[in-house]
Short mmCIF file of C-alpha atoms in Angstrom, two decimals:
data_model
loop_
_atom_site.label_atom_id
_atom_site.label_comp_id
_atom_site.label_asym_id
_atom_site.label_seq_id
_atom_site.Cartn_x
_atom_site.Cartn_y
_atom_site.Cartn_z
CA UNK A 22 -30.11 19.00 -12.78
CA UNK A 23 -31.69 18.30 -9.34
CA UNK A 24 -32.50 14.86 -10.41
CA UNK A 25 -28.80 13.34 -8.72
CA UNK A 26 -29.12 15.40 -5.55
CA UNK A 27 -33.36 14.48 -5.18
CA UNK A 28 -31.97 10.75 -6.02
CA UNK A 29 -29.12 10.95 -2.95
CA UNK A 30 -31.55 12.48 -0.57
CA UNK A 31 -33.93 9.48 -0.93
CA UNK A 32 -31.20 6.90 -0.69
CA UNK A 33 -29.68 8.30 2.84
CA UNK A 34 -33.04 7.10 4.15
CA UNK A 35 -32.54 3.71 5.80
CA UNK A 36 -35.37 1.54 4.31
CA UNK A 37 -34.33 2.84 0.93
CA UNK A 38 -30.89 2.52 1.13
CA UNK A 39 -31.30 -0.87 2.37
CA UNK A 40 -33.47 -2.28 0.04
CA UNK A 41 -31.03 -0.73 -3.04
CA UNK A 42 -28.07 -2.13 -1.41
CA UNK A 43 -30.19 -5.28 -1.70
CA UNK A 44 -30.93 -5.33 -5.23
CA UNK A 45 -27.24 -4.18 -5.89
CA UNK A 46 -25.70 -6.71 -3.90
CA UNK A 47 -25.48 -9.74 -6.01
CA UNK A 48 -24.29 -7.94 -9.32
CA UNK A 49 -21.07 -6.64 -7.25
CA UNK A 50 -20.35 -9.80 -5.64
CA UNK A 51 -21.04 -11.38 -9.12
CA UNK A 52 -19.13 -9.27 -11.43
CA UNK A 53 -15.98 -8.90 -8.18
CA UNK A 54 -15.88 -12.79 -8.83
CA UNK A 55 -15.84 -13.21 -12.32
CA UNK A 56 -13.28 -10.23 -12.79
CA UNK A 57 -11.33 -11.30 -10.49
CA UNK A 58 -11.21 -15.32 -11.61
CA UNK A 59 -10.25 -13.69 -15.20
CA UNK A 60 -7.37 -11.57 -13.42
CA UNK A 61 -6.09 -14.36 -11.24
CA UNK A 62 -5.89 -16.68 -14.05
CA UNK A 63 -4.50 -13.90 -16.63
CA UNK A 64 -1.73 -13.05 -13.84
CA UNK A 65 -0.89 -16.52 -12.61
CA UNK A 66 -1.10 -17.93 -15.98
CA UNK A 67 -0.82 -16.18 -19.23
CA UNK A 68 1.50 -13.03 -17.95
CA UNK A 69 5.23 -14.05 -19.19
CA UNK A 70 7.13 -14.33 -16.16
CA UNK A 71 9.66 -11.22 -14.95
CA UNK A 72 13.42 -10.70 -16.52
CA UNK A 73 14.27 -10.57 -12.85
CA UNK A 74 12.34 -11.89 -10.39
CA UNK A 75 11.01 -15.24 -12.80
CA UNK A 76 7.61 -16.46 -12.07
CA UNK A 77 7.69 -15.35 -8.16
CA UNK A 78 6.79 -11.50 -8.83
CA UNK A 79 3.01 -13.18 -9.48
CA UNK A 80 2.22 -12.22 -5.90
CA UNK A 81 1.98 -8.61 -7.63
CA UNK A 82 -1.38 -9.41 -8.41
CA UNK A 83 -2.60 -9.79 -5.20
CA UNK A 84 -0.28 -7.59 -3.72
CA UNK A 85 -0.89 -4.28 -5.71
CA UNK A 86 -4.72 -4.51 -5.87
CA UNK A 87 -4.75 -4.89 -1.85
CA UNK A 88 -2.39 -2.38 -1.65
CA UNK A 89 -4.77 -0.33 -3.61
CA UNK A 90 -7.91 -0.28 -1.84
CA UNK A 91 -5.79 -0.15 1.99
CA UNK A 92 -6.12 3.54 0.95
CA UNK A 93 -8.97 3.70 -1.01
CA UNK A 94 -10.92 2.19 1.34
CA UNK A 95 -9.57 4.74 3.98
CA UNK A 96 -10.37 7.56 1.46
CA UNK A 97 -14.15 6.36 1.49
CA UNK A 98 -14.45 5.92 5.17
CA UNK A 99 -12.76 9.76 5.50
CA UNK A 100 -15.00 11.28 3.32
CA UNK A 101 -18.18 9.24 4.76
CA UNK A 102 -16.97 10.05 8.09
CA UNK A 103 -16.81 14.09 7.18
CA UNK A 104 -20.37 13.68 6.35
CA UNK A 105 -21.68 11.69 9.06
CA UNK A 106 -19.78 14.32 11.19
CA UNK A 107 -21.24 17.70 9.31
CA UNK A 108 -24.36 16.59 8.10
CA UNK A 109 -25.07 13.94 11.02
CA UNK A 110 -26.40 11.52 8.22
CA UNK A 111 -27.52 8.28 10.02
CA UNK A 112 -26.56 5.95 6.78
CA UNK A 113 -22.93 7.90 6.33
CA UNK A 114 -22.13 6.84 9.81
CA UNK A 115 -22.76 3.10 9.05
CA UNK A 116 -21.28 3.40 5.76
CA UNK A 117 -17.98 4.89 7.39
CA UNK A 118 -17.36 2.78 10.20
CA UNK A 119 -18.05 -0.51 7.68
CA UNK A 120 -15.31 0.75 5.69
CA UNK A 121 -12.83 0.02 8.46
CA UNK A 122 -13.26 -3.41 8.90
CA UNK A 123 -13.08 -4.51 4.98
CA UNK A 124 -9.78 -1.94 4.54
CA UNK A 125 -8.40 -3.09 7.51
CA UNK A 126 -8.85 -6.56 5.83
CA UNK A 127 -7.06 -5.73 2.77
CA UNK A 128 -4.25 -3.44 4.77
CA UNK A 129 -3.64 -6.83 6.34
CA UNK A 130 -3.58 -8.72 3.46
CA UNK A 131 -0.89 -6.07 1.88
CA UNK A 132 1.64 -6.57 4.71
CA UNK A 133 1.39 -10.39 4.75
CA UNK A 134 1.93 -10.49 0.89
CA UNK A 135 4.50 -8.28 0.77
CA UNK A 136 6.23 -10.08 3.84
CA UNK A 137 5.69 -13.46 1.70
CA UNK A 138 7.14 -11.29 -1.14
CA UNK A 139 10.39 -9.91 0.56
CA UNK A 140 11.67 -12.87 2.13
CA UNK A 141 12.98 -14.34 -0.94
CA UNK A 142 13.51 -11.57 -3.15
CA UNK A 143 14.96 -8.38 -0.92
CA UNK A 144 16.21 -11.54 2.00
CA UNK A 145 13.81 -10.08 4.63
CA UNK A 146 10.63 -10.48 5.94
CA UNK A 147 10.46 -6.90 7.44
CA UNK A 148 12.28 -4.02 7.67
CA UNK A 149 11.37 -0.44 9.27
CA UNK A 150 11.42 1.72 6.02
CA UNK A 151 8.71 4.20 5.37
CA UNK A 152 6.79 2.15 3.34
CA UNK A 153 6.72 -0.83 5.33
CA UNK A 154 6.06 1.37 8.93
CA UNK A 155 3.60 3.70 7.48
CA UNK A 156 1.29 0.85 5.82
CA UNK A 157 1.61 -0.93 9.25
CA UNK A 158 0.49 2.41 10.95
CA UNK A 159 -2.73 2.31 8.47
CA UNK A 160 -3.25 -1.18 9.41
CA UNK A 161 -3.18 0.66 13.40
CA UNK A 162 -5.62 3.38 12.60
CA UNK A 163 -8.05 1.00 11.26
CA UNK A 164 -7.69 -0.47 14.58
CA UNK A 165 -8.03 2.65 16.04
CA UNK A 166 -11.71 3.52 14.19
CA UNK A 167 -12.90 0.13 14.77
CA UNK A 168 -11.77 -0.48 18.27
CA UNK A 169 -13.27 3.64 19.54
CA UNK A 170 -16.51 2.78 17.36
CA UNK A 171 -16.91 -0.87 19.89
CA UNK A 172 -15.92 1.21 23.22
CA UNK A 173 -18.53 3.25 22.84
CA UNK A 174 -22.24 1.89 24.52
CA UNK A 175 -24.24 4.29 21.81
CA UNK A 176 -24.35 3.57 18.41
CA UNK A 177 -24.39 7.06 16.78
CA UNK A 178 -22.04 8.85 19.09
CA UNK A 179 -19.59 5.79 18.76
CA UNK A 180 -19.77 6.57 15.09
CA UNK A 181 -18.72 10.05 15.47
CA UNK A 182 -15.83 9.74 17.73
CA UNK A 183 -14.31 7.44 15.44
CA UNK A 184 -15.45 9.21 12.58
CA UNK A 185 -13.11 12.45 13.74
CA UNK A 186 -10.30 9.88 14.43
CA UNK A 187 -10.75 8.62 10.91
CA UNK A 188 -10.89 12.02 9.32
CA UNK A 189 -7.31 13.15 11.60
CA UNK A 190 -5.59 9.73 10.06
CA UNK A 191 -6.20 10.97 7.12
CA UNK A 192 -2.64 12.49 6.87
CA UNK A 193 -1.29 8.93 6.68
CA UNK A 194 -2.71 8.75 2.91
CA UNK A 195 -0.12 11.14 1.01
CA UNK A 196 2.54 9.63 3.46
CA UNK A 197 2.16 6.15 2.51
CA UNK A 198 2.14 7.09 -1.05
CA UNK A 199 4.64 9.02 -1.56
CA UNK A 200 6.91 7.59 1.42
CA UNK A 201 8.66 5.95 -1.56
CA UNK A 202 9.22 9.01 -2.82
CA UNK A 203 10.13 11.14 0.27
CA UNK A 204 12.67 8.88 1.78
CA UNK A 205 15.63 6.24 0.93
CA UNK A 206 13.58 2.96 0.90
CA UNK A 207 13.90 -0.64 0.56
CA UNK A 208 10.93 -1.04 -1.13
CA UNK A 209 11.02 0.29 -4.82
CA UNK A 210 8.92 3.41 -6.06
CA UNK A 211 5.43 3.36 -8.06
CA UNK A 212 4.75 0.93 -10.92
CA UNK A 213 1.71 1.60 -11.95
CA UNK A 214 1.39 5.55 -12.50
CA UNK A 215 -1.81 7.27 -13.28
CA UNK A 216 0.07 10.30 -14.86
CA UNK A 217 2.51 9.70 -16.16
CA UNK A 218 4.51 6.24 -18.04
CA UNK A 219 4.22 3.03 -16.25
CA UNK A 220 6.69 0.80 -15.57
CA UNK A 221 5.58 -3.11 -16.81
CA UNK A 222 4.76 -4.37 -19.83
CA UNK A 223 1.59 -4.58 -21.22
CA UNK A 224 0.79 -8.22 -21.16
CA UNK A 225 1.13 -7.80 -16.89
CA UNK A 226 -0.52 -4.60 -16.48
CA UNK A 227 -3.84 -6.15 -17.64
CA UNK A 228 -4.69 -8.56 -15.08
CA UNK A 229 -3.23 -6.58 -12.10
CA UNK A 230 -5.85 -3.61 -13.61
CA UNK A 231 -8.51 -6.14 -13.85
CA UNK A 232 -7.61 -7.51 -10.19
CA UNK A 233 -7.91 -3.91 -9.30
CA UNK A 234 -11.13 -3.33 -10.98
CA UNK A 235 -12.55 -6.96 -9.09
CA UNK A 236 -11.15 -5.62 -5.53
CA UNK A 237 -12.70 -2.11 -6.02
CA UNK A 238 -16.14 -3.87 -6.49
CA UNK A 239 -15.53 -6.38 -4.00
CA UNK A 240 -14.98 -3.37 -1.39
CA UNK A 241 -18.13 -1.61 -2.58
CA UNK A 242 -20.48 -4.96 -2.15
CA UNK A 243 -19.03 -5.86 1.29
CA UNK A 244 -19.29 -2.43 2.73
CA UNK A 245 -23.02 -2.44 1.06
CA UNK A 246 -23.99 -5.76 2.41
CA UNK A 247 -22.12 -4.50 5.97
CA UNK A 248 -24.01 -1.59 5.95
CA UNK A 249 -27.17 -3.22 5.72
CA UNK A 250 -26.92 -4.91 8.86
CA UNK A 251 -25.35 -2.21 10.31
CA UNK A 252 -28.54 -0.11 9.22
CA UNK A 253 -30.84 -3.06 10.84
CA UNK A 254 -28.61 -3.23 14.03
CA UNK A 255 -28.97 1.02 14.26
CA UNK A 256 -32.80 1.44 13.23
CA UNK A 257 -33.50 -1.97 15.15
CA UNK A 258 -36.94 -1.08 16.39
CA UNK A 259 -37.70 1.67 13.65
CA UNK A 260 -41.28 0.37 11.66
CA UNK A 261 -39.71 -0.43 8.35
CA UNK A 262 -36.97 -2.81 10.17
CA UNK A 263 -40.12 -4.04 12.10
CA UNK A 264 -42.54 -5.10 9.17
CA UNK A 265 -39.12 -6.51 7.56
CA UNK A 266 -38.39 -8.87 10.34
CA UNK A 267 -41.95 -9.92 10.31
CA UNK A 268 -42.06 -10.17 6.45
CA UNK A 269 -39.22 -12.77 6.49
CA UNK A 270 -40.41 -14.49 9.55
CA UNK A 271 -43.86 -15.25 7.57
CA UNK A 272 -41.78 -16.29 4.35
CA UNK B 9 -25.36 25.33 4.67
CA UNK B 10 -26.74 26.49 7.50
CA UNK B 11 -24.95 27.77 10.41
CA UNK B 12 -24.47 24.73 12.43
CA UNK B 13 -23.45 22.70 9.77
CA UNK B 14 -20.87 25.64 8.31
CA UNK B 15 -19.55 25.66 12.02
CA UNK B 16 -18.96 21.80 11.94
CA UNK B 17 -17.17 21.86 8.91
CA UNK B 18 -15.16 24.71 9.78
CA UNK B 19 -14.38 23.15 13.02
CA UNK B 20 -13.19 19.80 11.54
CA UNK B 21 -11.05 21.38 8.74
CA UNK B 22 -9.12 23.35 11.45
CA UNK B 23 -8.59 20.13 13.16
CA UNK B 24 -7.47 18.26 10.00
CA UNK B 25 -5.29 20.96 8.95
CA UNK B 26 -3.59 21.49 12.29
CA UNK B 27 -2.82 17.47 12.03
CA UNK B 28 -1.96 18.25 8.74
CA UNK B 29 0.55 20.70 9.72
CA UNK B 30 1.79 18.53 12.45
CA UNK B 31 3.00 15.83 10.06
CA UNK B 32 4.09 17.48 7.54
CA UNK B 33 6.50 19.14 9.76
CA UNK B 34 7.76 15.74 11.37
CA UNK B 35 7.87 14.41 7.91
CA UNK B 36 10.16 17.64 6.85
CA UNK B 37 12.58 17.05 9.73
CA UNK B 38 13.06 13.10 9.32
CA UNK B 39 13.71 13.62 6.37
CA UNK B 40 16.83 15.60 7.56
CA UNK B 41 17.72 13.03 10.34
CA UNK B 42 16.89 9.42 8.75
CA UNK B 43 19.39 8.00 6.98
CA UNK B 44 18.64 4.79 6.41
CA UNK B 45 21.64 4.05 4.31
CA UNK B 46 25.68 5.14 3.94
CA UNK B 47 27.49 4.77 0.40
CA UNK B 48 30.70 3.66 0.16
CA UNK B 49 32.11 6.90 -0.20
CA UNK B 50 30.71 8.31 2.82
CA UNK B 51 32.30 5.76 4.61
CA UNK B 52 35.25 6.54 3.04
CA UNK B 53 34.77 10.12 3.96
CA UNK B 54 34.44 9.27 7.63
CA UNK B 55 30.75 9.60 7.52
CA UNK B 56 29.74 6.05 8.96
CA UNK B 57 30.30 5.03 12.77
CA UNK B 58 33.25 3.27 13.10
CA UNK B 59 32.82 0.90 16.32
CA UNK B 60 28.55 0.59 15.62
CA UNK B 61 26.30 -0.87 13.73
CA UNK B 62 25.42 1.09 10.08
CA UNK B 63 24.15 0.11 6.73
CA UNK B 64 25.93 0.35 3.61
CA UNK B 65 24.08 0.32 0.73
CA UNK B 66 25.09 0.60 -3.50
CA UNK B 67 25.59 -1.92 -6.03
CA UNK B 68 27.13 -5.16 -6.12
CA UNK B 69 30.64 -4.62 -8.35
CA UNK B 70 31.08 -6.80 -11.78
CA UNK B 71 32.83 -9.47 -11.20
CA UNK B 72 33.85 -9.18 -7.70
CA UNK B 73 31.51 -12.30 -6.11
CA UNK B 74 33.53 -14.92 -4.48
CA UNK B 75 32.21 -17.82 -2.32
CA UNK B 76 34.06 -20.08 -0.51
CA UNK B 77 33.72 -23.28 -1.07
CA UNK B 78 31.74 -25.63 1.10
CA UNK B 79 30.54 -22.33 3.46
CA UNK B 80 27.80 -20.33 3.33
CA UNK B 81 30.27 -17.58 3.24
CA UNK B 82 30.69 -14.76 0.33
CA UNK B 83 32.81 -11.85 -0.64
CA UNK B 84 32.04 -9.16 -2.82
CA UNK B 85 32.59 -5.22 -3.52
CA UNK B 86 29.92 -2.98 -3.16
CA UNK B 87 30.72 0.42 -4.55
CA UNK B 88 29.02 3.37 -5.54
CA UNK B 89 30.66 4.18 -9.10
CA UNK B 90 33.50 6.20 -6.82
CA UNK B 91 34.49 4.48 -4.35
CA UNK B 92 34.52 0.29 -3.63
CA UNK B 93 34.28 -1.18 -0.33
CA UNK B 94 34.76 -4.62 0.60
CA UNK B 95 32.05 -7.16 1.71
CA UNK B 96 32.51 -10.01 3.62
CA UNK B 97 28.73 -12.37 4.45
CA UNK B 98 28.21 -15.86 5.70
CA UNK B 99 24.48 -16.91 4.94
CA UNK B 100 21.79 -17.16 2.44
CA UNK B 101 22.06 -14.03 -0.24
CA UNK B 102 18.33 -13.04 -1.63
CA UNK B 103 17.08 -14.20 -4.77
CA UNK B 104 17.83 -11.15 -6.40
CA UNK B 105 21.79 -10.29 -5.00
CA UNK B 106 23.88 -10.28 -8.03
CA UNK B 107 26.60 -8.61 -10.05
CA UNK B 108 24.60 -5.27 -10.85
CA UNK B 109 22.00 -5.42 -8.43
CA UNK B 110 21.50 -2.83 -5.49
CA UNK B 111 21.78 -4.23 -2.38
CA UNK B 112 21.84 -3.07 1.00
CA UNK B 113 23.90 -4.23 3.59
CA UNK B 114 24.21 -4.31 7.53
CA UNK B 115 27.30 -4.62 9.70
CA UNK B 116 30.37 -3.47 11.13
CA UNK B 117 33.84 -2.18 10.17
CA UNK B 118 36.42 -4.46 10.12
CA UNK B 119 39.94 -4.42 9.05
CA UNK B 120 38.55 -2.18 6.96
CA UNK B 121 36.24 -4.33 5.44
CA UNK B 122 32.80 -4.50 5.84
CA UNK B 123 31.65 -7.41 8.47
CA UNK B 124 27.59 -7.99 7.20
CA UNK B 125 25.16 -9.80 9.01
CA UNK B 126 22.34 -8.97 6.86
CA UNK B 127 22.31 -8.79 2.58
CA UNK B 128 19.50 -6.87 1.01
CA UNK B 129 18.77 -6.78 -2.58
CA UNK B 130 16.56 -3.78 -3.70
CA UNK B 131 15.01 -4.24 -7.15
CA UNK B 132 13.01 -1.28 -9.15
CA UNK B 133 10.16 -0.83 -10.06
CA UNK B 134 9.97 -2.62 -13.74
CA UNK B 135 8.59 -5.69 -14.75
CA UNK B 136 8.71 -6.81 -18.00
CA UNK B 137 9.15 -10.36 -19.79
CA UNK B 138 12.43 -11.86 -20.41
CA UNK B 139 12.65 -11.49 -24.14
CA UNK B 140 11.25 -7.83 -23.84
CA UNK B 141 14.73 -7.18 -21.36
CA UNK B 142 17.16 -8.99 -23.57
CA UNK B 143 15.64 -7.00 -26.94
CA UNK B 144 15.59 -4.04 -25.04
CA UNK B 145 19.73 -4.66 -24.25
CA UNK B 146 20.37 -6.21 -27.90
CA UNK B 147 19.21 -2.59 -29.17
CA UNK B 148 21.18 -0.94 -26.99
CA UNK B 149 24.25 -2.76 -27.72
CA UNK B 150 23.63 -2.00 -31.07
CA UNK B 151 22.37 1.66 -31.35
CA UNK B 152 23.18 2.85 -27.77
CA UNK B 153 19.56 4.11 -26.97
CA UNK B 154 19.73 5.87 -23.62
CA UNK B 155 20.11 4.05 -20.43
CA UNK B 156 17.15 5.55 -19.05
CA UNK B 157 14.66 4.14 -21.83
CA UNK B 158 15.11 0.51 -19.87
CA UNK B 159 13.74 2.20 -16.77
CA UNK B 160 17.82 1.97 -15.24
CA UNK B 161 18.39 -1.29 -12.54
CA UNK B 162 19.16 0.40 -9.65
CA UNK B 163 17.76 3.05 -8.42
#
């Protein structure tokens, strides 16, 4: 079984990685947009509307999914960051420090739809609960990663500082999680369980699974198509990012 | 692994787990010191500040909504199964305040009623159709299922 390993190995090379990124690229985008037209229009649509909260608990759909990949994406760029840092792999420092950018994006997005969310239905558009704060904190250590990664003149070492402060905010994970659990919040606990019964009704958990399913590959092609350039920015005068530029210059 | 790499990796788990460690201890001791919310009871026990600012938090008591006509301003009993306290508000409730519903309030003491300047309704973590909830109530009306198949409404 060394044929997964042997397959890795050639794929952390730059010219390889980016010209399977490449190929990849318009099958995520494709399939991110299709799922996610089919979610959007099975959540805003044909989902029956909520015994409590009538048709506005739709935002769900965006809201979860988002909420989702804020620490998903923060998963990926820890664990690409603990390479880049112990292995000193060129493409796992792109990789991680593209992550930030598009989870930042969708930690944003989170805190803006739940704001839009709360206002009518809990009569506030924020309030300091552990939930709230602790996403908010993400949204900061995204800043964090991104904002040591541009202070830095050198590409590579720039990586790896922020790489070690993405690795250290890696305690926020369980808290944001399980804040619901932990403390006395506003917001309410887990819906959707992995283990466990969830807590919505069939004909709604569909879409927000599919919207979940369209973010997840939505994330992967945008930190793929980041990573290219980021690749192209780092190996800049390498031959292979050479003969490319020249290749596209004579198409 | 070769050395360098074993030393890296041992390096950055020591870090990460000394983090770890860190938090997990400040998350251990607010949980002792954050209160976000008193019940009525504890008020009743003394509990809440008298002359600041606290929040009182259970559910809204059947029955006991009253608005006053041509104001913004409503009355209503919050209690916590044991004990009731009186809520006086003057501005827009949430979507989702109603007889039933957890809500959490902030204010002051007064007269020994509650004086709130802000209404919060907290809702659970269910969704489910309309016709699912009504069934779901119909059966238990009729065959007194447990409460906590519905998935409860407060929380």
């Amino acid at each position: 079984m060394k044929i997964i390993p042997l397959w890795l190995h050639k794929l952390s090379s730059p010219p390889a990685f980016y010209r399977f990124a490449g190929r990849l690229r318009p099958w995520l985008f494709g399939s991110a947009l299709l799922l996610g037209a089919v979610g959007l229009y099975g959540g805003l649509v044909l989902a029956p509307p909520d015994y409590q909260q009538g048709d506005a608990y739709r935002i769900i759909f965006i809201h979860v999914p988002c909420a989702w990949m804020s620490l998903f994406g923060y998963g990926c760029m820890a664990v690409a960051a603990l390479i880049a840092l112990v292995w000193r792999i060129k493409l796992a420092e792109v990789i991680a420090m593209e992550c930030a950018p598009v989870g930042a994006a969708f930690t944003f997005i989170t805190l803006v739809t739940g704001s839009l969310w709360g206002k009518p239905m809990w009569g506030t558009w924020w309030t300091w609960d552990a939930r709230l704060t602790s996403e908010l904190v993400l949204l900061f250590l995204y800043f964090g990663v991104i904002g040591l990664f541009n202070a830095i003149e050198d590409r590579r070492r720039a990586a790896r500082a922020a790489s070690l402060l993405a690795l250290v905010g890696i305690v926020n994970l369980p808290i944001v999680h399980y804040s619901v659990v932990w403390w006395n919040t506003l917001h309410q606990g887990s819906t959707v369980n992995l283990f466990g019964k969830s807590h919505i009704s069939g004909a709604m958990l569909w879409p927000l699974l599919l919207m979940a399913l369209a973010t997840h590959l939505y994330f992967f092609a945008s930190v793929l198509n980041r990573a290219r350039v980021g690749l192209l920015a780092v190996e800049g005068g390498k031959d292979w990012a050479r003969n490319l530029i020249a290749e596209s210059a004579n198409a | 692994m070769n050395p360098v790499r074993k030393r890296r990796l041992i390096v950055i788990s020591l870090i990460v787990l000394a983090v770890g460690i860190a938090a997990a201890l400040t998350v251990f001791a607010l949980q002792q010191n954050m209160t976000y919310l008193y019940s009525p009871s504890e008020v009743e026990a003394g509990h809440a500040p008298m002359h600041a600012r606290f929040r009182l938090g259970g559910v809204v008591k059947e029955g006991s909504i009253h608005r006053v006509p041509g104001t913004l301003t409503t009355d209503f009993v919050v209690t916590d199964r044991f004990h009731d306290m009186r809520v006086q508000y003057t501005g827009i409730l949430p979507d989702l305040f109603r007889e039933g519903q957890s809500v959490i309030t902030t204010g002051l003491m007064q007269n020994g009623q509650f004086d709130a300047s802000e209404v919060l309704a907290k809702h659970d973590e269910t969704y489910m159709p309309k016709e699912v909830a009504d069934a779901i109530a119909k059966a238990k009306a009729e065959h007194r299922i447990p409460a906590a198949a519905q998935g409860g409404g407060t929380r």
